[in-house]
């Protein structure tokens, strides 16, 4: 399968090279793309799921856009590509379903995934639509900061590689709960741990589902609800019938497609720049559109300041990430949170040995790193060839940058190539969503079925048949709940949910995993304290942070507009048509929001950072340590030798099943 | 494998295990701390030393870009180095320990 993907990549790359060679005709793809369609009110909100943790550039109540351009994909080709992907993945599911007989098959593919396969699957599981569309979009609009933003997502894997991957493979079986309950009182620990896993997975899943719906709406114009139901049914199908084996293959296929698409597009960008990196950067700095965008769009300088190099400014930090503390806090959540993400941890139970776990992380790091470096080319390429002005017209968060670039560069070769390329990337985005949500559904259902049902309710006494049935039923339920929440959250700004997932994973899960594996004195009380306090504090801080909606702030902004415009009238000035509309809108906004409070009854955020990591991670660690010290347990300390020997040497782990 | 019969405490005191776990701990936490510090230099530097990040190195390519790019290569470098040490030393020590126990 992997060979097939490599061949795929090569064929695409060669086709791109051949095509680009005679790509002399100027692109008029712009016309094809610009199909003014009635504004979808929440396009900027596609950002959240598609965008990384809570950094949506908060479009502060933009004046009602009259008409928003929309990407016009060739529906027939796009739907054809979708069907091909669905057909391939369904074939995988049918094949895996036959092999899924025991709980080990369902949760961990029988431990029979190879290191290389698992590496691709980890990459496929991890690179959400946020990476694919959001980061290149950020680069296309804010230059350097977008790139800097992506670094943490790769560096996070150093923690996974050095601290958690191999010990987890050696000590665990199917879930995070298995590791944490090893030398503690299993019932309460599993119950609390399952709650934490389910909440992390639900936050992340909801963000992904809403993003999926918005994206499908944006790309092929299907109804939001239909998109959610479609994605939901497929993800439930993969997980219920194929378990971990099918999920793994969906992730591998997605990673292959994503890398092919990104490589091909990057090659096209490279060819345009004459394969000369220095020339490429000078193209950015001297591009008139980028200069104008930085001056007027980002820095809001009405007239150019003398001696200010706006083009070069695009390559320097500070256009997007303005609060350094928030940035560092986000870095902490990424670096520690990735290692505490249940769906990532779960991937280490699918390989037979610690060596394979190690190899899989290293392979994943190369794929993910290459991908983010390619993203720079895509983002800067989109800024040069599509222009930031146009990208932001389609979507304020820049999420459509890659798509527009593909259509434009492909269209330069021939209009049909542009359509094909766009359709291919739409299909990749679709596969991306399916792969990520399937992993999340599996992680959540494993926590409920394996930890709570089998080990807490049934005391571990359930035969294979019953375990697999429980796993299938919970997957179905989790998937159904995901669909319902996804539909209910259509109008919500879900950006904070991704931040929340990483915050809980880094402050709740990671401290207890690390202490459990490496600290002799750690015990039941410490685990429960760490999980509960870390989770509650991170959720609490996000609830009182600027991530939430504060109507009073909107009311104050509206009030300001009203004052300015009304003063203009009393001073005898005439209002332009736009100002009249603005005034009316500001009045409505003011009436709707004045005196309003956030969900927790706050007028303004109490905690000023969007990412709570810098506070909640130390609190999580402290709670875990204090809890363990306060309620000392001899048994836990005696059991430490066993856990420590096992996690270091792999003595005593179950044998793998061949797939 | 009859796990219950293994005397974990005595394995934990076995000199080979003590050596293995000492080497691993020093290596893993040492490199983890290094990579974390190196990573946080990026957001901290971008925020508090923007002048440095703006210095042009080659053409229009500045220090900031090269530094961000270096993060990828340093991460890969650490990963490769770890793989080498783990495959050569840690796995060998583990195997020797397992052989001695049998």
XYZ file of C-alpha atoms in Angstrom:
761
model
C 0.000 0.000 0.000
C 2.759 2.392 0.944
C 4.591 1.611 -2.262
C 1.442 2.457 -4.102
C 1.366 5.827 -2.376
C 4.964 6.532 -3.246
C 4.263 5.699 -6.885
C 1.238 7.960 -6.659
C 3.386 10.813 -5.390
C 5.969 10.356 -8.109
C 3.414 10.190 -10.888
C 1.793 13.361 -9.658
C 5.074 15.160 -9.259
C 6.175 14.189 -12.766
C 2.848 15.166 -14.260
C 3.205 18.506 -12.510
C 6.704 19.030 -13.855
C 5.710 18.144 -17.383
C 2.695 20.380 -17.222
C 4.477 23.314 -15.661
C 7.075 23.283 -18.411
C 4.615 24.636 -20.957
C 2.693 26.764 -18.515
C 3.302 30.089 -20.142
C -0.215 31.321 -20.616
C -1.338 33.878 -18.044
C -3.809 32.561 -15.517
C -7.343 33.707 -15.929
C -8.481 31.236 -13.341
C -9.517 34.233 -11.314
C -12.664 34.642 -13.320
C -13.515 31.009 -13.040
C -13.061 31.142 -9.306
C -14.994 34.266 -8.615
C -18.565 33.234 -8.494
C -20.352 35.664 -6.314
C -22.725 33.699 -4.188
C -24.910 34.727 -1.322
C -22.724 35.122 1.715
C -22.461 32.201 4.021
C -22.457 34.088 7.314
C -19.947 31.998 9.085
C -17.175 31.395 6.648
C -14.743 33.131 8.940
C -15.760 30.564 11.453
C -14.623 27.707 9.314
C -11.383 28.915 10.778
C -11.806 27.350 14.209
C -11.564 23.697 13.442
C -9.563 24.390 10.419
C -7.397 26.671 12.392
C -5.070 25.725 15.100
C -5.720 26.332 18.799
C -7.576 29.469 19.531
C -5.675 31.848 17.419
C -8.481 32.805 15.103
C -7.721 36.407 14.299
C -10.973 37.379 15.981
C -12.883 39.128 13.258
C -14.460 41.682 15.569
C -17.981 41.719 14.196
C -17.163 42.531 10.585
C -19.562 44.790 8.747
C -22.055 42.554 6.977
C -20.326 41.355 3.813
C -22.599 42.063 0.888
C -21.507 39.179 -1.268
C -18.732 36.776 -0.610
C -16.862 35.112 -3.424
C -16.830 31.371 -3.241
C -14.564 28.767 -4.677
C -16.194 27.097 -7.609
C -15.056 23.536 -7.785
C -16.147 21.372 -10.680
C -18.805 19.362 -8.916
C -18.733 16.300 -11.129
C -14.978 15.846 -10.819
C -14.973 16.627 -7.102
C -17.759 14.215 -6.307
C -16.052 11.614 -8.479
C -12.861 12.009 -6.407
C -14.875 11.749 -3.193
C -16.468 8.548 -4.401
C -13.081 7.072 -5.281
C -11.776 7.817 -1.794
C -14.892 6.458 -0.150
C -14.685 3.324 -2.278
C -11.028 2.703 -1.406
C -11.589 3.222 2.299
C -14.707 1.073 2.329
C -12.779 -1.736 0.676
C -10.269 -1.446 3.513
C -13.077 -1.576 6.058
C -14.605 -4.693 4.544
C -11.198 -6.319 4.600
C -10.521 -5.282 8.220
C -13.966 -6.221 9.441
C -13.232 -9.868 8.747
C -10.135 -9.687 10.908
C -11.704 -7.842 13.811
C -12.674 -10.622 16.184
C -11.129 -9.849 19.566
C -10.870 -6.725 21.700
C -7.170 -6.566 20.818
C -8.113 -6.490 17.130
C -10.674 -3.795 17.678
C -8.648 -1.397 19.827
C -5.109 -2.118 18.740
C -5.329 -3.924 15.399
C -4.002 -6.947 17.290
C -0.680 -5.145 17.729
C 0.094 -6.157 14.166
C 0.775 -2.793 12.529
C 4.388 -2.266 11.471
C 6.475 0.699 12.569
C 6.378 2.254 9.108
C 2.633 1.830 8.751
C 2.098 3.250 12.202
C 4.318 6.224 11.394
C 2.148 7.104 8.407
C -0.967 6.530 10.477
C 0.277 8.826 13.266
C 0.954 11.520 10.694
C -2.479 10.935 9.194
C -4.118 11.046 12.598
C -2.335 14.236 13.618
C -2.364 16.493 10.566
C -5.863 17.845 10.763
C -7.466 20.234 8.335
C -5.950 22.901 10.607
C -2.479 21.992 9.411
C -3.486 21.415 5.860
C -5.507 24.546 5.217
C -5.140 26.760 8.264
C -1.383 27.056 8.546
C -0.690 27.700 4.876
C -3.515 30.213 5.095
C -1.896 31.964 8.044
C 1.393 32.090 6.160
C -0.323 33.525 3.100
C -1.874 36.317 5.175
C 0.658 36.948 7.943
C 3.882 35.566 6.538
C 6.506 34.576 9.078
C 4.196 34.156 12.066
C 2.246 31.465 10.271
C 5.400 29.445 9.796
C 6.574 29.983 13.360
C 3.199 28.786 14.483
C 3.632 25.417 12.813
C 6.951 24.599 14.490
C 5.444 23.560 17.836
C 3.342 20.917 16.139
C 6.463 19.042 15.108
C 8.591 19.716 18.191
C 5.775 18.147 20.228
C 6.859 14.792 18.868
C 10.201 14.976 20.646
C 8.285 14.628 23.905
C 6.243 11.803 22.459
C 9.385 10.046 21.212
C 11.611 10.458 24.241
C 9.142 10.278 27.101
C 5.955 8.401 26.299
C 6.005 6.246 23.146
C 8.103 3.268 24.172
C 7.084 3.076 27.843
C 3.438 3.191 26.774
C 3.959 0.401 24.255
C 5.654 -1.675 26.925
C 3.286 -1.001 29.784
C -0.123 -0.599 28.221
C -2.680 -2.606 26.372
C -5.419 -0.576 24.709
C -5.967 2.711 26.500
C -4.487 5.442 28.657
C -6.458 3.912 31.543
C -4.413 0.709 31.273
C -1.203 2.589 32.045
C -2.619 4.726 34.808
C -4.375 1.845 36.562
C -1.295 -0.380 36.557
C -0.241 0.267 40.137
C -3.218 2.177 41.456
C -6.705 1.295 42.551
C -8.004 0.505 39.081
C -11.702 1.290 39.341
C -11.675 4.943 40.383
C -8.606 5.670 38.264
C -10.115 4.153 35.143
C -13.386 5.964 35.708
C -11.754 9.385 36.119
C -9.325 8.731 33.295
C -12.152 7.732 30.968
C -13.953 10.967 31.793
C -10.870 12.959 30.904
C -10.321 11.020 27.668
C -13.944 11.391 26.659
C -13.892 15.129 27.310
C -10.661 15.694 25.367
C -11.960 13.599 22.478
C -15.332 15.331 22.480
C -13.818 18.818 22.406
C -11.540 17.897 19.563
C -14.200 15.909 17.734
C -16.732 18.733 17.929
C -14.226 21.216 16.556
C -13.401 18.825 13.723
C -17.048 18.089 12.940
C -18.025 21.745 12.768
C -14.960 22.425 10.627
C -15.879 19.508 8.387
C -19.393 20.793 7.863
C -18.220 24.320 7.093
C -15.514 23.086 4.769
C -17.799 20.811 2.781
C -20.292 23.647 2.545
C -17.570 25.963 1.307
C -15.990 23.544 -1.127
C -18.799 21.681 -2.800
C -21.821 23.560 -1.572
C -23.506 20.699 0.246
C -25.792 21.614 3.095
C -24.061 21.858 6.480
C -26.271 19.240 8.132
C -25.914 16.837 5.233
C -22.141 17.218 5.341
C -22.022 16.432 9.055
C -24.319 13.453 8.672
C -22.302 12.149 5.721
C -18.955 12.480 7.481
C -20.502 11.070 10.652
C -21.921 7.966 8.991
C -18.627 7.196 7.289
C -16.581 7.627 10.448
C -18.981 5.451 12.436
C -18.844 2.858 9.658
C -15.054 2.709 9.678
C -14.819 2.401 13.438
C -17.751 0.073 14.125
C -16.926 -2.426 11.411
C -13.204 -2.108 10.975
C -12.013 -0.954 14.399
C -8.397 0.091 14.685
C -7.287 -1.728 11.533
C -9.648 0.200 9.295
C -8.995 3.461 11.126
C -5.255 2.955 10.687
C -5.593 2.361 6.960
C -7.853 5.352 6.493
C -5.172 7.417 8.241
C -2.376 5.953 6.118
C -4.279 6.607 2.886
C -5.034 10.137 3.997
C -1.409 10.847 4.903
C -0.298 9.559 1.503
C -2.833 11.678 -0.348
C -2.018 14.744 1.725
C 1.703 14.428 1.143
C 1.150 13.862 -2.600
C -1.027 16.938 -2.884
C 1.284 19.152 -0.847
C 4.408 17.953 -2.691
C 2.872 18.446 -6.094
C 1.683 21.930 -5.278
C 5.013 22.848 -3.704
C 6.823 21.635 -6.822
C 4.621 23.864 -8.969
C 5.394 26.819 -6.715
C 9.080 25.956 -6.848
C 9.074 25.808 -10.640
C 7.455 29.228 -10.801
C 10.295 30.553 -8.672
C 12.860 28.901 -10.908
C 13.741 26.452 -8.109
C 15.723 29.227 -6.473
C 14.989 29.801 -2.779
C 16.752 33.166 -2.667
C 14.787 34.339 -5.670
C 11.600 33.015 -4.066
C 12.130 35.125 -0.964
C 12.988 38.162 -3.012
C 9.756 37.599 -4.989
C 7.893 37.806 -1.691
C 9.625 40.942 -0.471
C 9.246 42.790 -3.766
C 5.673 41.741 -4.500
C 3.532 44.870 -4.747
C 0.367 43.099 -3.602
C 2.050 41.758 -0.489
C 3.533 45.165 0.281
C 0.155 46.814 -0.055
C -1.493 44.091 2.033
C 0.995 44.456 4.889
C 0.700 48.239 4.817
C -3.067 48.592 4.571
C -4.486 45.206 5.529
C -2.314 44.228 8.463
C -0.485 47.245 9.868
C -3.272 49.684 8.922
C -0.922 52.433 7.817
C -3.124 54.665 5.635
C -0.078 56.067 3.833
C 3.220 54.219 3.452
C 5.773 55.276 6.051
C 9.036 56.473 4.605
C 11.812 53.925 4.682
C 9.537 51.096 5.808
C 10.057 47.905 3.826
C 6.549 46.426 3.894
C 7.514 43.444 1.783
C 10.364 42.450 4.051
C 8.091 43.027 7.056
C 6.016 40.071 5.807
C 9.019 37.848 6.502
C 9.465 39.129 10.057
C 7.658 38.139 13.248
C 4.830 39.997 14.926
C 2.109 40.442 12.319
C -0.196 37.804 13.745
C 1.039 36.504 17.093
C 0.992 39.596 19.255
C 0.982 38.351 22.815
C 4.251 36.567 23.615
C 2.957 35.014 26.823
C 0.006 33.542 24.995
C 2.361 32.239 22.373
C 4.600 30.555 24.950
C 1.559 29.172 26.701
C 0.335 27.686 23.439
C 3.778 26.201 22.860
C 3.639 24.497 26.250
C 0.195 23.078 25.545
C 1.346 21.753 22.173
C 4.630 20.306 23.328
C 3.115 18.552 26.342
C -0.456 18.130 25.120
C 0.334 16.075 22.046
C 1.911 13.454 24.266
C -1.249 13.381 26.377
C -3.715 13.140 23.490
C -5.591 9.862 23.886
C -5.883 9.185 20.164
C -2.126 9.638 19.725
C -1.244 7.473 22.751
C -3.558 4.805 21.474
C -1.532 4.468 18.309
C 1.363 2.985 20.286
C -0.665 -0.025 21.294
C -1.044 -1.050 17.656
C 2.612 -1.966 17.159
C 4.194 -5.150 18.485
C 7.327 -3.766 20.164
C 8.875 -0.667 21.676
C 11.306 -0.624 18.764
C 8.387 -0.381 16.361
C 6.850 2.395 18.470
C 10.125 4.306 18.321
C 10.442 3.795 14.593
C 6.878 4.922 14.021
C 7.387 8.206 15.878
C 10.539 8.928 13.904
C 8.820 8.225 10.591
C 5.884 10.354 11.656
C 8.275 13.180 12.570
C 9.818 13.139 9.113
C 6.442 13.155 7.398
C 4.994 15.871 9.630
C 8.142 18.026 9.444
C 8.387 17.763 5.665
C 4.750 18.645 5.435
C 5.142 21.827 7.489
C 8.145 22.910 5.466
C 6.121 22.368 2.290
C 3.373 24.426 3.878
C 5.712 27.435 3.856
C 6.058 27.092 0.110
C 2.303 26.784 -0.273
C 1.571 29.753 1.988
C 4.153 32.102 0.511
C 3.327 30.774 -2.961
C -0.331 31.613 -2.419
C 0.645 35.098 -1.224
C 2.661 35.682 -4.410
C 0.398 34.077 -6.994
C -3.080 34.458 -5.529
C -2.435 37.607 -3.421
C -3.410 38.013 0.229
C -6.177 40.429 -0.738
C -7.970 37.775 -2.731
C -7.355 35.027 -0.191
C -8.845 37.098 2.606
C -11.835 37.905 0.428
C -12.684 34.217 0.248
C -12.084 33.524 3.900
C -10.856 35.808 6.649
C -8.799 33.059 8.249
C -7.037 32.314 4.963
C -8.270 28.740 4.938
C -8.859 28.754 1.211
C -5.300 29.791 0.310
C -4.140 26.291 -0.674
C -7.263 25.618 -2.679
C -7.012 28.906 -4.570
C -3.350 28.311 -5.251
C -4.038 24.843 -6.619
C -6.776 26.084 -8.874
C -4.668 28.962 -10.101
C -1.439 27.056 -10.738
C -3.311 24.102 -12.207
C -5.419 26.476 -14.285
C -2.241 28.029 -15.661
C -1.524 24.680 -17.258
C -5.058 24.106 -18.500
C -8.409 24.973 -16.934
C -9.246 21.310 -16.573
C -6.012 20.694 -14.659
C -6.999 23.464 -12.250
C -10.374 21.833 -11.718
C -8.827 18.412 -11.275
C -6.267 19.707 -8.833
C -8.866 21.567 -6.816
C -11.085 18.505 -6.775
C -8.166 16.381 -5.646
C -7.393 18.744 -2.771
C -11.068 18.852 -1.775
C -10.990 15.073 -1.642
C -7.807 15.211 0.444
C -9.473 17.629 2.860
C -12.393 15.250 3.094
C -10.138 12.243 3.712
C -8.272 14.300 6.314
C -11.411 14.962 8.276
C -12.487 11.323 8.079
C -9.118 10.086 9.306
C -8.940 12.463 12.251
C -12.521 11.989 13.423
C -12.297 8.199 13.169
C -9.259 8.199 15.446
C -11.090 10.359 17.951
C -14.234 8.232 17.945
C -12.121 5.158 18.520
C -10.265 6.759 21.444
C -13.471 7.906 23.116
C -15.244 4.604 22.667
C -12.233 2.646 23.928
C -12.312 4.720 27.111
C -16.012 4.031 27.627
C -16.153 0.396 26.524
C -12.792 -0.891 27.760
C -12.195 1.245 30.833
C -15.687 1.882 32.132
C -17.822 -0.987 30.864
C -15.434 -3.924 30.882
C -13.116 -2.968 33.736
C -15.307 -0.952 36.085
C -18.829 -2.263 35.553
C -18.001 -5.849 34.612
C -14.912 -6.051 36.813
C -12.842 -7.273 33.879
C -15.045 -10.320 33.434
C -16.197 -10.099 29.845
C -15.412 -12.549 27.085
C -13.989 -11.442 23.743
C -17.329 -11.516 22.038
C -18.910 -9.290 24.666
C -15.954 -6.883 24.669
C -16.071 -6.400 20.925
C -19.823 -5.943 21.027
C -19.482 -3.327 23.769
C -16.795 -1.560 21.741
C -18.991 -1.506 18.628
C -22.049 -0.263 20.485
C -20.125 2.526 22.223
C -18.492 3.566 18.937
C -21.917 3.826 17.400
C -23.137 5.930 20.334
C -20.065 8.170 20.383
C -20.398 8.703 16.637
C -24.099 9.509 16.952
C -23.430 11.972 19.757
C -20.670 13.532 17.617
C -23.117 14.057 14.753
C -25.738 15.599 17.051
C -23.232 17.956 18.719
C -21.774 18.830 15.320
C -25.191 19.885 14.040
C -26.068 21.725 17.253
C -22.791 23.657 17.233
C -23.210 24.985 13.686
C -23.514 28.608 14.752
C -21.029 28.386 17.612
C -17.502 29.649 17.443
C -15.650 26.474 18.296
C -12.083 27.812 18.099
C -11.632 27.456 21.833
C -12.438 23.735 21.728
C -9.112 22.831 20.126
C -7.305 24.948 22.719
C -9.346 23.204 25.348
C -8.468 19.729 24.078
C -4.756 20.498 24.155
C -5.068 22.234 27.521
C -6.761 19.262 29.168
C -4.386 16.782 27.538
C -1.318 18.723 28.676
C -2.536 19.677 32.168
C -4.660 16.668 33.068
C -3.339 13.639 31.192
C 0.348 14.247 30.651
C 1.412 14.942 34.265
C -0.167 11.743 35.533
C 1.241 9.654 32.674
C 4.769 10.928 33.297
C 4.593 10.615 37.076
C 3.016 7.205 36.817
C 5.818 5.941 34.599
C 8.756 7.598 36.321
C 8.006 8.342 39.981
C 8.006 5.604 42.594
C 5.898 7.495 45.121
C 3.052 8.107 42.674
C -0.308 6.492 43.489
C -4.096 6.465 43.191
C -4.670 9.727 45.035
C -2.053 11.494 42.943
C -3.550 10.204 39.698
C -7.056 11.283 40.588
C -5.959 14.680 41.952
C -3.827 15.351 38.887
C -6.527 14.351 36.412
C -9.341 16.184 38.142
C -7.475 19.379 39.049
C -5.646 19.608 35.713
C -8.870 19.126 33.760
C -11.012 21.432 35.879
C -8.424 24.219 36.002
C -7.816 24.165 32.263
C -11.522 24.109 31.431
C -12.169 26.836 34.011
C -9.437 29.095 32.673
C -10.654 28.727 29.091
C -14.201 29.557 30.240
C -13.045 32.882 31.694
C -10.561 33.611 28.893
C -10.957 35.738 25.767
C -11.940 32.568 23.874
C -15.493 33.021 25.080
C -17.902 35.537 23.588
C -18.281 38.735 25.588
C -21.305 40.640 24.308
C -20.356 43.730 26.294
C -17.210 44.144 24.220
C -19.272 44.035 21.018
C -21.704 46.533 22.547
C -18.861 48.891 23.466
C -17.455 48.687 19.935
C -20.901 49.412 18.508
C -21.319 52.328 20.912
C -18.086 53.822 19.648
C -19.232 53.622 16.033
C -22.568 55.193 16.965
C -20.880 58.066 18.807
C -18.514 58.812 15.931
C -21.178 58.702 13.246
C -23.766 60.632 15.232
C -21.202 63.305 15.993
C -20.582 63.592 12.286
C -24.299 64.186 11.731
C -24.599 66.786 14.530
C -21.529 68.520 13.117
C -23.507 68.911 9.931
C -21.731 66.261 7.848
C -23.587 63.941 5.503
C -23.261 60.193 5.904
C -22.279 58.036 2.983
C -24.453 55.092 2.075
C -22.033 52.725 3.777
C -21.981 54.811 6.940
C -25.766 54.785 7.113
C -25.727 50.995 6.944
C -22.936 50.867 9.528
C -24.858 53.114 11.877
C -28.005 51.010 11.616
C -26.005 47.865 12.185
C -24.156 49.343 15.147
C -27.462 50.327 16.735
C -28.840 46.809 16.362
C -25.597 45.350 17.710
C -25.643 47.687 20.663
C -29.238 46.871 21.533
C -28.589 43.141 21.203
C -25.411 43.076 23.245
C -25.506 45.879 25.802
C -25.350 44.592 29.339
C -24.871 41.049 28.049
C -22.490 38.658 29.720
C -20.525 35.586 28.703
C -21.695 32.068 29.468
C -20.342 32.410 32.987
C -21.889 35.828 33.543
C -18.735 37.848 32.897
C -18.602 41.214 31.164
C -14.946 40.872 30.258
C -12.432 38.023 30.451
C -10.878 37.441 33.885
C -7.954 35.498 32.489
C -6.317 37.286 29.604
C -4.539 34.431 27.814
C -6.275 32.330 25.207
C -4.162 29.323 26.105
C -4.173 28.388 29.778
C -1.166 26.025 29.560
C 1.345 28.279 31.266
C -0.808 28.225 34.416
C -2.728 24.983 34.152
C 0.207 22.677 33.347
C 2.177 23.569 36.501
C -1.055 23.368 38.504
C -1.766 19.912 37.068
C 1.708 18.662 37.978
C 1.528 20.211 41.429
C -1.874 18.694 42.175
C -0.667 15.256 41.104
C 2.462 15.491 43.256
C 0.685 16.864 46.310
C -2.086 14.294 46.041
C 0.451 11.489 45.911
C 2.403 12.848 48.874
C -0.696 13.387 50.979
C -2.042 9.857 50.610
C 0.936 7.580 50.537
C 0.372 4.061 49.240
C 2.840 1.241 49.991
C 1.292 -0.998 47.377
C 1.798 1.528 44.584
C 5.429 1.923 45.574
C 5.975 -1.828 45.634
C 4.361 -2.192 42.241
C 6.649 0.467 40.797
C 9.471 -2.011 40.229
C 7.249 -4.112 38.016
C 6.005 -1.167 35.974
C 9.478 0.281 35.724
C 11.086 -2.936 34.596
C 8.294 -3.579 32.126
C 8.263 -0.137 30.585
C 12.037 -0.146 30.212
C 12.490 -3.645 28.901
C 9.201 -4.785 27.439
C 9.307 -7.991 29.465
C 5.863 -9.506 29.600
C 3.992 -7.746 26.814
C 1.440 -9.651 24.792
C 2.383 -11.172 21.480
C 1.233 -9.468 18.296
C -1.283 -10.773 15.840
C -0.265 -10.845 12.227
C -2.288 -8.815 9.752
C 4.711 -16.162 30.224
C 3.985 -16.619 33.869
C 4.321 -13.032 34.925
C 3.360 -13.418 38.544
C 6.362 -15.603 39.170
C 8.832 -12.953 38.079
C 10.547 -11.169 40.920
C 10.333 -7.615 39.654
C 12.148 -6.107 42.613
C 15.175 -8.279 42.047
C 15.218 -7.470 38.350
C 15.056 -3.803 39.293
C 18.185 -4.281 41.429
C 19.998 -6.237 38.739
C 23.178 -4.316 37.807
C 22.359 -4.526 34.111
C 18.951 -3.002 34.697
C 20.384 -0.282 36.919
C 22.862 0.587 34.199
C 20.220 0.544 31.485
C 17.833 2.726 33.366
C 20.519 5.167 34.426
C 21.761 5.615 30.866
C 18.269 5.933 29.503
C 17.191 8.493 32.081
C 20.219 10.708 31.517
C 19.909 10.505 27.762
C 16.151 10.919 27.465
C 15.630 13.729 29.944
C 18.823 15.478 28.890
C 17.814 15.654 25.244
C 14.228 16.380 26.115
C 15.269 19.409 28.149
C 17.626 20.545 25.399
C 14.969 20.315 22.692
C 12.383 22.064 24.833
C 14.701 24.947 25.670
C 15.710 25.220 22.021
C 12.088 25.314 20.966
C 11.053 27.998 23.433
C 13.882 30.220 22.201
C 11.750 30.651 19.080
C 8.611 32.267 20.552
C 10.640 34.050 23.234
C 13.177 35.328 20.711
C 10.515 36.423 18.219
C 8.787 38.390 20.968
C 11.733 39.883 22.840
C 14.506 40.035 20.252
C 12.697 40.952 17.034
C 15.757 42.911 15.877
C 17.818 39.746 15.742
C 15.110 37.917 13.805
C 15.098 40.648 11.175
C 18.780 40.389 10.329
C 19.084 39.358 6.696
C 21.402 36.432 6.175
C 21.146 35.431 2.498
C 19.286 37.767 0.157
C 15.908 38.441 1.726
C 16.069 35.372 3.934
C 16.431 36.501 7.534
C 17.648 34.929 10.751
C 14.094 34.381 11.969
C 13.220 32.172 9.044
C 16.421 30.171 9.248
C 15.983 29.750 12.992
C 12.430 28.467 12.589
C 13.644 26.134 9.860
C 16.485 24.938 12.071
C 13.891 23.721 14.573
C 12.847 21.068 12.086
C 16.379 19.894 11.445
C 17.303 19.906 15.119
C 14.197 17.860 15.942
C 15.001 15.387 13.194
C 18.606 15.285 14.312
C 17.644 14.459 17.894
C 15.231 11.803 16.659
C 17.872 10.172 14.475
C 20.493 10.341 17.184
C 18.125 8.810 19.686
C 17.217 6.041 17.245
C 20.882 5.263 16.749
C 21.711 5.161 20.468
C 18.563 3.234 21.315
C 19.071 0.674 18.571
C 22.725 0.167 19.390
C 22.995 0.562 23.142
C 19.641 0.427 24.878
C 18.264 -2.473 22.900
C 21.499 -4.428 23.333
C 21.534 -3.851 27.081
C 17.878 -4.860 27.287
C 18.517 -8.025 25.330
C 21.493 -8.920 27.508
C 19.372 -8.399 30.590
C 16.563 -10.586 29.244
C 19.062 -13.292 28.262
C 20.593 -13.286 31.718
C 17.212 -13.586 33.377
C 16.307 -16.689 31.426
